[in-house]
GROMACS .gro file of C-alpha atoms in nm:
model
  400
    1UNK     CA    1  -0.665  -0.299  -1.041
    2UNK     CA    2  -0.785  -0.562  -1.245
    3UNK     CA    3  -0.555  -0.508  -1.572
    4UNK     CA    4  -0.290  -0.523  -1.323
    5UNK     CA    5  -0.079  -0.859  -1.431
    6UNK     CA    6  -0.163  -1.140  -1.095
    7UNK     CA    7   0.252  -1.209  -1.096
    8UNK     CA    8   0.256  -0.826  -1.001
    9UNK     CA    9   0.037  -0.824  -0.738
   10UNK     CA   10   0.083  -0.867  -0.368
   11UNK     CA   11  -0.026  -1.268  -0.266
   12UNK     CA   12  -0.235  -1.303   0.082
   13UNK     CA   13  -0.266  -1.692   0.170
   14UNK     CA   14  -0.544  -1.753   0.432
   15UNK     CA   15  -0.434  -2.036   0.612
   16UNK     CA   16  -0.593  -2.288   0.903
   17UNK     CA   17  -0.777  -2.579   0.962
   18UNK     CA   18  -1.087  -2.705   0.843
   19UNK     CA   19  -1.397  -2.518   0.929
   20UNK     CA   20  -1.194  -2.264   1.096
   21UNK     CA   21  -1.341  -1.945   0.906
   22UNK     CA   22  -1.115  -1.892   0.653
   23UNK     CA   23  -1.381  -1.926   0.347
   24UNK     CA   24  -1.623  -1.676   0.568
   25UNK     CA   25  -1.263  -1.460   0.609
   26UNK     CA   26  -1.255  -1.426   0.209
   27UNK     CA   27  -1.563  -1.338   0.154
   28UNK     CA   28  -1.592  -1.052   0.425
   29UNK     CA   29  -1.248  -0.900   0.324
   30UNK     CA   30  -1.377  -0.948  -0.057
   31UNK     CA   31  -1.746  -0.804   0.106
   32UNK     CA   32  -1.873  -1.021  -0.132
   33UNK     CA   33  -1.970  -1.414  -0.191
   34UNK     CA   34  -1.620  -1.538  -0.320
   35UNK     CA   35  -1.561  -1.894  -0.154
   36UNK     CA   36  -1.840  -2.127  -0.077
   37UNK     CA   37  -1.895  -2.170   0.336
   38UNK     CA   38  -2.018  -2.485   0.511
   39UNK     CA   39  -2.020  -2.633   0.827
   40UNK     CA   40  -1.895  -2.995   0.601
   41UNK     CA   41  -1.532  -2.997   0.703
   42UNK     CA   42  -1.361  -2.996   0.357
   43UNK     CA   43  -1.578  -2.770   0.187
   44UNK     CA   44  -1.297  -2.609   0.033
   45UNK     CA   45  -1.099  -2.845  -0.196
   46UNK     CA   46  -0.876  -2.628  -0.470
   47UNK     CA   47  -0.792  -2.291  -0.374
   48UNK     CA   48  -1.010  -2.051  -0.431
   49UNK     CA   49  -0.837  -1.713  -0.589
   50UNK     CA   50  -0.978  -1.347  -0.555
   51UNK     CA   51  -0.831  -1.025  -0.653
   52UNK     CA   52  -0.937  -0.718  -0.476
   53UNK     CA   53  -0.783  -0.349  -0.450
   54UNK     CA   54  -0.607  -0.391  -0.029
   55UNK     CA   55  -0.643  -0.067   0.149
   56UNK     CA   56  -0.249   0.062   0.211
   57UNK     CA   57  -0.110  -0.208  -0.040
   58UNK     CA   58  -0.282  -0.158  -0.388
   59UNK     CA   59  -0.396  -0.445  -0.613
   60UNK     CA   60  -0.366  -0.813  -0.425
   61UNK     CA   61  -0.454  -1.156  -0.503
   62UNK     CA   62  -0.606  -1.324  -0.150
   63UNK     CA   63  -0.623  -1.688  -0.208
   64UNK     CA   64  -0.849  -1.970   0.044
   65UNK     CA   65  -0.693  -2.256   0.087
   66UNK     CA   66  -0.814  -2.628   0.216
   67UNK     CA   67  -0.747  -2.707   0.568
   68UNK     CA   68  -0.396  -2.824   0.600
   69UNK     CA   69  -0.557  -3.082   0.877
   70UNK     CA   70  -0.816  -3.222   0.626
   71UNK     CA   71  -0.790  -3.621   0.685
   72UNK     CA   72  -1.050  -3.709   0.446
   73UNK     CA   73  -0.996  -3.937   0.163
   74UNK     CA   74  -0.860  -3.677  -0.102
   75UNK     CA   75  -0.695  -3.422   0.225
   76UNK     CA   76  -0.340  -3.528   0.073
   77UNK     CA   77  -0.437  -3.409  -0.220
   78UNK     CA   78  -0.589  -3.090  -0.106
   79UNK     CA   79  -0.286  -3.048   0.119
   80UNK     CA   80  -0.063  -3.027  -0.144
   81UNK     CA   81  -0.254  -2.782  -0.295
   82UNK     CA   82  -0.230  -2.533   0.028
   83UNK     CA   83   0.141  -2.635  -0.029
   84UNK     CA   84   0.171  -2.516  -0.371
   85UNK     CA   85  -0.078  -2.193  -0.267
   86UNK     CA   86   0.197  -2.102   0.002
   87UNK     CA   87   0.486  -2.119  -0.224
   88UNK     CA   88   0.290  -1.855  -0.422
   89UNK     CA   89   0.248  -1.635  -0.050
   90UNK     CA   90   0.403  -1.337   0.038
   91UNK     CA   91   0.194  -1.279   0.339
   92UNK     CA   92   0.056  -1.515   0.522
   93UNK     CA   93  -0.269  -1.505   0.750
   94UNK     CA   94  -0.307  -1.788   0.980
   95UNK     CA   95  -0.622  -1.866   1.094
   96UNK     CA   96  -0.707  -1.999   1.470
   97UNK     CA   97  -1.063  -2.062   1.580
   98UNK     CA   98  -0.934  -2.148   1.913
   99UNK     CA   99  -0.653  -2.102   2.228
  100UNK     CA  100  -0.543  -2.466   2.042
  101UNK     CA  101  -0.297  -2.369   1.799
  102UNK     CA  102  -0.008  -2.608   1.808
  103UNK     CA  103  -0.038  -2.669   1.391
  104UNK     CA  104  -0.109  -2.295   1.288
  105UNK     CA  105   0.227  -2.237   1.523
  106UNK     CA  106   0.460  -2.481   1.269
  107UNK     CA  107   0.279  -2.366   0.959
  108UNK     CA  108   0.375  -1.977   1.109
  109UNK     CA  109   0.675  -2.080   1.180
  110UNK     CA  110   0.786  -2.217   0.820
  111UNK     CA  111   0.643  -1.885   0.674
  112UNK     CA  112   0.905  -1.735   0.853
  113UNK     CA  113   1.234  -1.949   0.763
  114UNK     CA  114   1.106  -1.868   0.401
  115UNK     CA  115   1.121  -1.502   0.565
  116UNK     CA  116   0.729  -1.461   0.483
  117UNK     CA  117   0.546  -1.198   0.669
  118UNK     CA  118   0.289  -1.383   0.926
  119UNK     CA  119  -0.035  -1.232   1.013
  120UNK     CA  120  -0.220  -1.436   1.339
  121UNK     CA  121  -0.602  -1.428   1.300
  122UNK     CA  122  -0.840  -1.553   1.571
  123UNK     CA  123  -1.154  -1.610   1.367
  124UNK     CA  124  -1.515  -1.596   1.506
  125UNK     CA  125  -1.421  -1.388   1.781
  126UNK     CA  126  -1.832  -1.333   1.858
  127UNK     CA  127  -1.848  -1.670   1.960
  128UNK     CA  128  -1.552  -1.714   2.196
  129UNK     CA  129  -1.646  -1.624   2.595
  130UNK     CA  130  -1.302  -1.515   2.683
  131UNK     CA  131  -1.168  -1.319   2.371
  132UNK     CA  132  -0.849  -1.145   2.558
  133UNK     CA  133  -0.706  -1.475   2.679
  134UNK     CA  134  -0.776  -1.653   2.371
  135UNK     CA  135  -0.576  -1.353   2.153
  136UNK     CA  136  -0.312  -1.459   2.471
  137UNK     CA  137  -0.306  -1.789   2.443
  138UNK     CA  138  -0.245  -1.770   2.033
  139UNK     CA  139   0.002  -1.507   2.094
  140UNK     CA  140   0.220  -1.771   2.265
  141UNK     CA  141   0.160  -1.994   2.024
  142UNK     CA  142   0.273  -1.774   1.693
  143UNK     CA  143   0.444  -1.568   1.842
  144UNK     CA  144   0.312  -1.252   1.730
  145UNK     CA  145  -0.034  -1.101   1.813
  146UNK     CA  146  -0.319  -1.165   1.626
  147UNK     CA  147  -0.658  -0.934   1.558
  148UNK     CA  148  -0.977  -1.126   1.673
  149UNK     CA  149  -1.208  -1.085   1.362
  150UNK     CA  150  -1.562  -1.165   1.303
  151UNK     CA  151  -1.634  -1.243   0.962
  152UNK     CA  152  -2.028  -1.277   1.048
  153UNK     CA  153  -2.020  -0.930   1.193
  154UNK     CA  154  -1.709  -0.723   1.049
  155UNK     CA  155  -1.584  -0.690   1.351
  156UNK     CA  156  -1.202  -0.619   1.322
  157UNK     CA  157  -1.155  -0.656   0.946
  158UNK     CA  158  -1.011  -0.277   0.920
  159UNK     CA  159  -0.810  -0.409   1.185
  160UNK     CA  160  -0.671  -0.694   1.028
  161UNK     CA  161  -0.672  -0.503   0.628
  162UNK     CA  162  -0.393  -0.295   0.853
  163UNK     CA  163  -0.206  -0.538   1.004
  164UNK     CA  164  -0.169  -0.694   0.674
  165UNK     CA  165  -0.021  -0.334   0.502
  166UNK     CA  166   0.211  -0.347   0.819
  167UNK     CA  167   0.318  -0.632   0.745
  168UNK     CA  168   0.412  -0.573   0.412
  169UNK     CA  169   0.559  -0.288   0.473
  170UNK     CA  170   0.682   0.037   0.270
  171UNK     CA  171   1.011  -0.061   0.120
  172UNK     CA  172   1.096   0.028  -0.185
  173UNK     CA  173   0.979  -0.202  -0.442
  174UNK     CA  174   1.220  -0.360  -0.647
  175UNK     CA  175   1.210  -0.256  -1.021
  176UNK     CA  176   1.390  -0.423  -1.353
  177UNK     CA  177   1.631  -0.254  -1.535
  178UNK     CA  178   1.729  -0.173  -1.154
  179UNK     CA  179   2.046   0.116  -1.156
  180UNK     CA  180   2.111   0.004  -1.517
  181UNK     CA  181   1.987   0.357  -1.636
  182UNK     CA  182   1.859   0.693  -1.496
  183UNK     CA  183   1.664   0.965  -1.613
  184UNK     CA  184   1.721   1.099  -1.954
  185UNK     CA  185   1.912   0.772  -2.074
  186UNK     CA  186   1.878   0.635  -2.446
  187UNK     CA  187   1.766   0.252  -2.461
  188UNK     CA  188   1.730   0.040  -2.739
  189UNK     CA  189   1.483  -0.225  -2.719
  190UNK     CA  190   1.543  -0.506  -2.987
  191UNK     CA  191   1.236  -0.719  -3.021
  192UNK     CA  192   1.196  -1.009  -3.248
  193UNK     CA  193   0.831  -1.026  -3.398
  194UNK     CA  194   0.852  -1.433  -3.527
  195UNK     CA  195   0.601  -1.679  -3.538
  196UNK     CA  196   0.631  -1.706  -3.161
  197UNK     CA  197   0.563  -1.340  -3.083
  198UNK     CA  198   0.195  -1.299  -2.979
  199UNK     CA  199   0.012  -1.127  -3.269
  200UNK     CA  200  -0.078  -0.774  -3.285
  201UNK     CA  201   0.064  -0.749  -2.938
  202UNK     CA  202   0.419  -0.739  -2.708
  203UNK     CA  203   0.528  -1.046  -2.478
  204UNK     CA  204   0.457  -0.933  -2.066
  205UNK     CA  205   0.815  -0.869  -2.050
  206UNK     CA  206   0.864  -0.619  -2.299
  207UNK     CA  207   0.567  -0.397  -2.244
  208UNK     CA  208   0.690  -0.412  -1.832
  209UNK     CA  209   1.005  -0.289  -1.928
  210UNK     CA  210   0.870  -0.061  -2.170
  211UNK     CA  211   0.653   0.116  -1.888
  212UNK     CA  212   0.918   0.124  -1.625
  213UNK     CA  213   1.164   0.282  -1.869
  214UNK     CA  214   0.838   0.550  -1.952
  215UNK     CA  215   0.865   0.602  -1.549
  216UNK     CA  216   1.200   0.645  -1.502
  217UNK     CA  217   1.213   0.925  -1.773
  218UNK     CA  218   1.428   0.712  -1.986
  219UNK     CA  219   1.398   0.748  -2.416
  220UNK     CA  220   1.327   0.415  -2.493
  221UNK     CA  221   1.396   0.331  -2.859
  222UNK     CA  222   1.197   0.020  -3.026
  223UNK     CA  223   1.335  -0.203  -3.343
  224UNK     CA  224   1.306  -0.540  -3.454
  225UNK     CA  225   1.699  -0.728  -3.510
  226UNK     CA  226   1.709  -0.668  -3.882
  227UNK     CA  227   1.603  -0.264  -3.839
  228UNK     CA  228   1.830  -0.244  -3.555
  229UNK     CA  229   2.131  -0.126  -3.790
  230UNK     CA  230   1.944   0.134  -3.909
  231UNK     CA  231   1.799   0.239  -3.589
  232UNK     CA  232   2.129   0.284  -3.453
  233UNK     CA  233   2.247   0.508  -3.785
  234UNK     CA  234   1.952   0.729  -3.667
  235UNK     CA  235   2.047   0.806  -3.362
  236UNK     CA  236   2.345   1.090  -3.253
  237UNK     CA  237   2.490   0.901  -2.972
  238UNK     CA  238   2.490   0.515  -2.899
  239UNK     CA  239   2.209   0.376  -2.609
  240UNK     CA  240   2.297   0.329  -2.275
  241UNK     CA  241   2.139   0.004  -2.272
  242UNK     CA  242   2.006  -0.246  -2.532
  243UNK     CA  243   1.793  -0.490  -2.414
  244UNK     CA  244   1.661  -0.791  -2.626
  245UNK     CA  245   1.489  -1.120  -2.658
  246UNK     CA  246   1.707  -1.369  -2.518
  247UNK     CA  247   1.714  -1.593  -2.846
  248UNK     CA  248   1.854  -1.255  -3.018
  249UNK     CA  249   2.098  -1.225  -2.815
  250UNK     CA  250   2.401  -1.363  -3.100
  251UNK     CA  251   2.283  -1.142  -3.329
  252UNK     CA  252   2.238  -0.827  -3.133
  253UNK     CA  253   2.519  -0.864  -2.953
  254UNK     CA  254   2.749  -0.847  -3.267
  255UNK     CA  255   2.556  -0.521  -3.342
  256UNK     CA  256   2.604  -0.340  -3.019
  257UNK     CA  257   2.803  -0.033  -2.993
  258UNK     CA  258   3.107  -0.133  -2.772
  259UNK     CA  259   2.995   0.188  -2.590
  260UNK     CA  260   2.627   0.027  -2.504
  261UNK     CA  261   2.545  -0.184  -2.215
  262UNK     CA  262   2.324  -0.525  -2.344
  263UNK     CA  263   2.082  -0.757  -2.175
  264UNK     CA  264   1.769  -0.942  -2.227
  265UNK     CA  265   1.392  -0.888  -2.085
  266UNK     CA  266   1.475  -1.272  -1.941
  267UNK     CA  267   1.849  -1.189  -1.793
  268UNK     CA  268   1.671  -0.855  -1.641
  269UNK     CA  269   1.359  -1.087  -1.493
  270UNK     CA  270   1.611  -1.306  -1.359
  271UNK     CA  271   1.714  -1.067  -1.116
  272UNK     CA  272   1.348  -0.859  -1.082
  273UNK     CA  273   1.176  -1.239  -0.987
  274UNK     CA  274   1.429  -1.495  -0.891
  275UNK     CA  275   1.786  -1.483  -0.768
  276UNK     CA  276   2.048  -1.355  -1.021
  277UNK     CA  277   2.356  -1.437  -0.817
  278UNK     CA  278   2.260  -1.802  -0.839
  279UNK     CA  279   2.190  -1.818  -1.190
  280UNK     CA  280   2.479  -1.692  -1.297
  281UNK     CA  281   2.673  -1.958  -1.104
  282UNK     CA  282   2.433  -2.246  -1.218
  283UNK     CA  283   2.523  -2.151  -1.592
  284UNK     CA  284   2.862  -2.285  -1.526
  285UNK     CA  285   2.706  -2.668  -1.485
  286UNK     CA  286   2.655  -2.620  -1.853
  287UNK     CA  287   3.008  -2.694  -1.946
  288UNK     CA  288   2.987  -3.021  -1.773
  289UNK     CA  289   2.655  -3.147  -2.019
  290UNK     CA  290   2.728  -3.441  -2.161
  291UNK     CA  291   2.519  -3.703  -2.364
  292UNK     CA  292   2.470  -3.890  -2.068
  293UNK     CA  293   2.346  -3.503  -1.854
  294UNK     CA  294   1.955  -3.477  -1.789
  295UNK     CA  295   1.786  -3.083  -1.789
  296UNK     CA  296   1.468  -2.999  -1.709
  297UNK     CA  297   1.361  -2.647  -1.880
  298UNK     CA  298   1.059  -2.519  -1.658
  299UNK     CA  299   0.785  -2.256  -1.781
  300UNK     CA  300   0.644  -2.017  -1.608
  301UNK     CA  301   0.329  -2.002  -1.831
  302UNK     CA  302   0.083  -2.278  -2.019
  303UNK     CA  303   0.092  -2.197  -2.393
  304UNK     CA  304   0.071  -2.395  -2.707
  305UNK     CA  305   0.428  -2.445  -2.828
  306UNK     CA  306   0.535  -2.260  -3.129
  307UNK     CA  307   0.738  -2.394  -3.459
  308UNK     CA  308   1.051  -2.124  -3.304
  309UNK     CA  309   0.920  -2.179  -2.905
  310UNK     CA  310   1.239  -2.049  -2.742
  311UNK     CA  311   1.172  -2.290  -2.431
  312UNK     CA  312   1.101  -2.624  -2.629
  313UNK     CA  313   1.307  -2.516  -2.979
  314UNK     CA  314   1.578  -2.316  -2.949
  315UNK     CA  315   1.760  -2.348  -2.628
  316UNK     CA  316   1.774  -2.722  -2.640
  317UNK     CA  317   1.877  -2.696  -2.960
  318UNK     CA  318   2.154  -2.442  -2.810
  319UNK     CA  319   2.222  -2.736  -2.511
  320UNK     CA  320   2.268  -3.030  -2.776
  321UNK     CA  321   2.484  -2.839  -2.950
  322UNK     CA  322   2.686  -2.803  -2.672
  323UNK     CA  323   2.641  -3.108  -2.463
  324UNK     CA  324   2.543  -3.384  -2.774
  325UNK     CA  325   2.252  -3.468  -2.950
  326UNK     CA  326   2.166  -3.756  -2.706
  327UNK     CA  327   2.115  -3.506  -2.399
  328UNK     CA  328   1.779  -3.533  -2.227
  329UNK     CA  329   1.551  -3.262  -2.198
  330UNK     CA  330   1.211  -3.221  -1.983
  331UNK     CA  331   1.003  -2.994  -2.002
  332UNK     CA  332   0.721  -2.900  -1.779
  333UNK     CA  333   0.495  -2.538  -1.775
  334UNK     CA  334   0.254  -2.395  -1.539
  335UNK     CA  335   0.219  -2.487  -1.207
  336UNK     CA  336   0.364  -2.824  -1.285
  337UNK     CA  337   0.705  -2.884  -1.095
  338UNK     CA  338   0.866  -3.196  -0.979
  339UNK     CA  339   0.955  -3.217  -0.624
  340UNK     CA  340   1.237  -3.452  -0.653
  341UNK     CA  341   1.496  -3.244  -0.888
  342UNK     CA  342   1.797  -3.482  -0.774
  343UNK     CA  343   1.737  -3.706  -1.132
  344UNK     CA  344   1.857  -3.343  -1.314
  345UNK     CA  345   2.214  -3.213  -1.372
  346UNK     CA  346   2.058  -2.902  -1.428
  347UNK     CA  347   1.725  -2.654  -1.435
  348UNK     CA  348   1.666  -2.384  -1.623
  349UNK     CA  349   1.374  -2.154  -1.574
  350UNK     CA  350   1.217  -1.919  -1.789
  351UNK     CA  351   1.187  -1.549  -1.686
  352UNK     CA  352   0.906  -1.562  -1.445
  353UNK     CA  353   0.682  -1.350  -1.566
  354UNK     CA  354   0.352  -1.532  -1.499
  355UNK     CA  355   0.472  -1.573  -1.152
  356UNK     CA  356   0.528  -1.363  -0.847
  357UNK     CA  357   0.875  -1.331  -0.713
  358UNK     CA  358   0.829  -1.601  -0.390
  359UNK     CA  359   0.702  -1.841  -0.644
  360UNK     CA  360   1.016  -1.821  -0.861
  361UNK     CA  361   1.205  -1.817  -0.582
  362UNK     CA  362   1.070  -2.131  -0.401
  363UNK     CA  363   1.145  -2.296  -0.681
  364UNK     CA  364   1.520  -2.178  -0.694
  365UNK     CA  365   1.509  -2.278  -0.325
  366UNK     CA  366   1.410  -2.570  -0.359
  367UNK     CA  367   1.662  -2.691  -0.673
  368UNK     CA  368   1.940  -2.506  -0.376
  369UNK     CA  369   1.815  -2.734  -0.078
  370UNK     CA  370   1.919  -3.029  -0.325
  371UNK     CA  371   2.184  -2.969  -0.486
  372UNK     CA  372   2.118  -2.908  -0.839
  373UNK     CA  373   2.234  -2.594  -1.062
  374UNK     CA  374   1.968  -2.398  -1.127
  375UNK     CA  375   2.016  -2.118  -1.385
  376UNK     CA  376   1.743  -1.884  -1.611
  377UNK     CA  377   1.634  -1.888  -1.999
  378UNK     CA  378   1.871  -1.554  -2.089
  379UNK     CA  379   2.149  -1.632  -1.854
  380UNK     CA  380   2.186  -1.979  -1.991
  381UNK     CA  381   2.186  -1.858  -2.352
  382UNK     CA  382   2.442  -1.566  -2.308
  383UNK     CA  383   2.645  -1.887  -2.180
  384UNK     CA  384   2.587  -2.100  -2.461
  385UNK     CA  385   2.620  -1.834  -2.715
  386UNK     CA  386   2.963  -1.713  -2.512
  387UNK     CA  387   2.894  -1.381  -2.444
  388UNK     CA  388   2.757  -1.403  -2.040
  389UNK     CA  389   3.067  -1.176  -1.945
  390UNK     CA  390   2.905  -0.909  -2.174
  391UNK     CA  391   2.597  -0.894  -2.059
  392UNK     CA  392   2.499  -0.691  -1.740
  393UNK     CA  393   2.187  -0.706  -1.520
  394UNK     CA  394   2.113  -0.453  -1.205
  395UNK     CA  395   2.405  -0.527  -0.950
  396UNK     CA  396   2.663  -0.584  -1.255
  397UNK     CA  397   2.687  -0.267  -1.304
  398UNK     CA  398   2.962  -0.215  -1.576
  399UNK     CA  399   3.180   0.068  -1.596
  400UNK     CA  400   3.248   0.219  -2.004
   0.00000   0.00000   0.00000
């Protein structure tokens, strides 16, 4: 559970007012001291993070966040934090310490337009008189019934680790190279290994898609661009698929067998963390770039930038190129994201990596709700570099 990368596990927000049990919630579902517990309303300032294995779900990240009530001096600053921490959510437990719900019922209810799963908790259930009309009287409220727990005592916390696995559900979970391939399929992995490739090691990306292709029962073929010739010469039959690094993607491409189906690690995490359909149609605001056109390129991950950094080097190198050397280009990385995204003709997003899927795509939302193209690292480079209608991602499936 623990090597298992946070942007792949499931995200639990615990949600409620201040000093309504949600630290004391952490800590008994953790069993364990994780969040510090006071009777000092605004004990909990940042969230507070904790990965555990969940019972019917597998390895989770359960985060405790400050009360979205908190009216202290810093509570708008906390508040955006609890914000930012349900972006991240895809489950949501709201916590009510009493029949008086009226907040926890909006919060619940924009979980839901965002179609995240709600889970109602009535904390400290050994302290209220009448516990079946106070799980009534939140019932109304949410909308959905919630398990009375007692983090003091344990009571119900079985109860509520199932609810939450309901909640989530058994669908099948959504996988990268999607129906790209099947069992028994040749794929060529093309991997640069410059001065921006982590040493002695393989970028997140690569080794996920190296693993799922291990699972599906795929032959998965590794190379760096300049062996990739001779890789190819070794084999009896072109790949099914070739898959590269996004900044490869000229130079691969002209290597391809016409027979061979090519992506990218960030065109397939495109459409395995954020919304494929509308990157694809946010790549065509790149024709209308000009010198007087403002971008903001957004990473996933916090890094120190490298002399051949695809995100900070490269592409906008790529969009001047196209648009004029006077283009403007921010960048931001990490949890850092402007609100306003109206100032920007565009946004491009890495691959996504570092985050869960709702994060990525509360971001997308949000660049949707206002207006402005919002596209992905490999997507936008197959468009700059011409070859977009080549490339295919799961849902483009392309017919030799």
């Amino acid at each position: 559970m623990e090597t298992t990368p946070s942007a792949n596990r499931l995200h639990i927000g615990i949600f409620g007012r201040c000093n309504s049990g949600k630290s004391s919630l952490l800590n008994a579902l953790a069993e364990q001291q994780t969040a510090l517990v006071s009777q000092t309303p605004g004990t909990t300032t940042d969230p507070v993070v904790k990965s555990m294995e969940w019972p019917g779900i597998g390895a989770a990240v359960v985060t405790d966040t400050a009360g979205f009530d908190d009216d202290s001096e810093l509570g708008a600053l906390r508040l955006a934090q609890t914000v930012r921490a349900a972006e991240r959510c895809d489950v949501a437990l709201i916590v009510c310490s009493d029949a008086d719900c009226g907040l926890e019922a909006e919060w619940a209810a924009r979980f839901r337009e965002r179609g995240v799963p709600v889970v109602a908790v009535l904390g400290r259930c050994d302290r209220i008189r009448d516990v079946p009309g106070a799980v009534a009287s939140v019932a109304r409220e949410l909308g959905v019934q919630p398990v009375a727990v007692s983090a003091r005592t344990g009571a119900g916390i079985a109860s509520l680790r199932a609810a939450v696995a309901a909640a989530v559900g058994e669908g099948a979970d959504a996988t990268i190279t999607g129906d790209l391939v099947t069992e028994g399929d040749v794929v060529l992995l093309v991997m640069p290994q410059d001065s921006a490739a982590p040493k002695g090691r393989l970028i997140l990306p690569q080794v996920q898609t190296l693993r799922e292709l291990l699972d599906k029962g795929c032959m998965a073929v590794c190379c760096t661009p300049d062996g990739m010739q001779r890789c190819l010469r070794s084999l009896s039959a072109p790949p099914k698929l070739v898959v590269t690094d996004s900044q490869a993607f000229a130079a691969v491409s002209a290597m391809t067998p016409a027979g061979s189906l090519l992506t990218s690690f960030s065109v397939l995490f495109a459409g395995y963390k954020g919304d494929i359909g509308l990157f694809v149609e946010g790549a065509a605001a790149i024709d209308a770039l000009d010198n007087m056109s403002r971008v903001l390129i957004a990473e996933a991950c916090t890094h120190a930038p490298a002399r051949e950094d695809i995100g900070r080097v490269k592409l906008p190198r790529l969009l001047r190129a196209k648009a004029g050397a006077e283009l403007r280009i921010d960048t931001v990385a990490g949890g850092d994201f402007p609100e306003d995204l109206t100032p920007y003709d565009l946004v491009i997003h890495c691959g996504g990596c570092m985050f869960n899927r709702r994060h990525v795509l509360a971001r997308v939302g949000r660049a949707a709700a206002q207006g402005v193209p919002v596209t992905n690292y490999g997507i936008a480079i197959a468009a700059l570099t011409g070859i977009l209608d080549r490339v295919v991602y799961p849902g483009k499936r392309m017919d030799l």
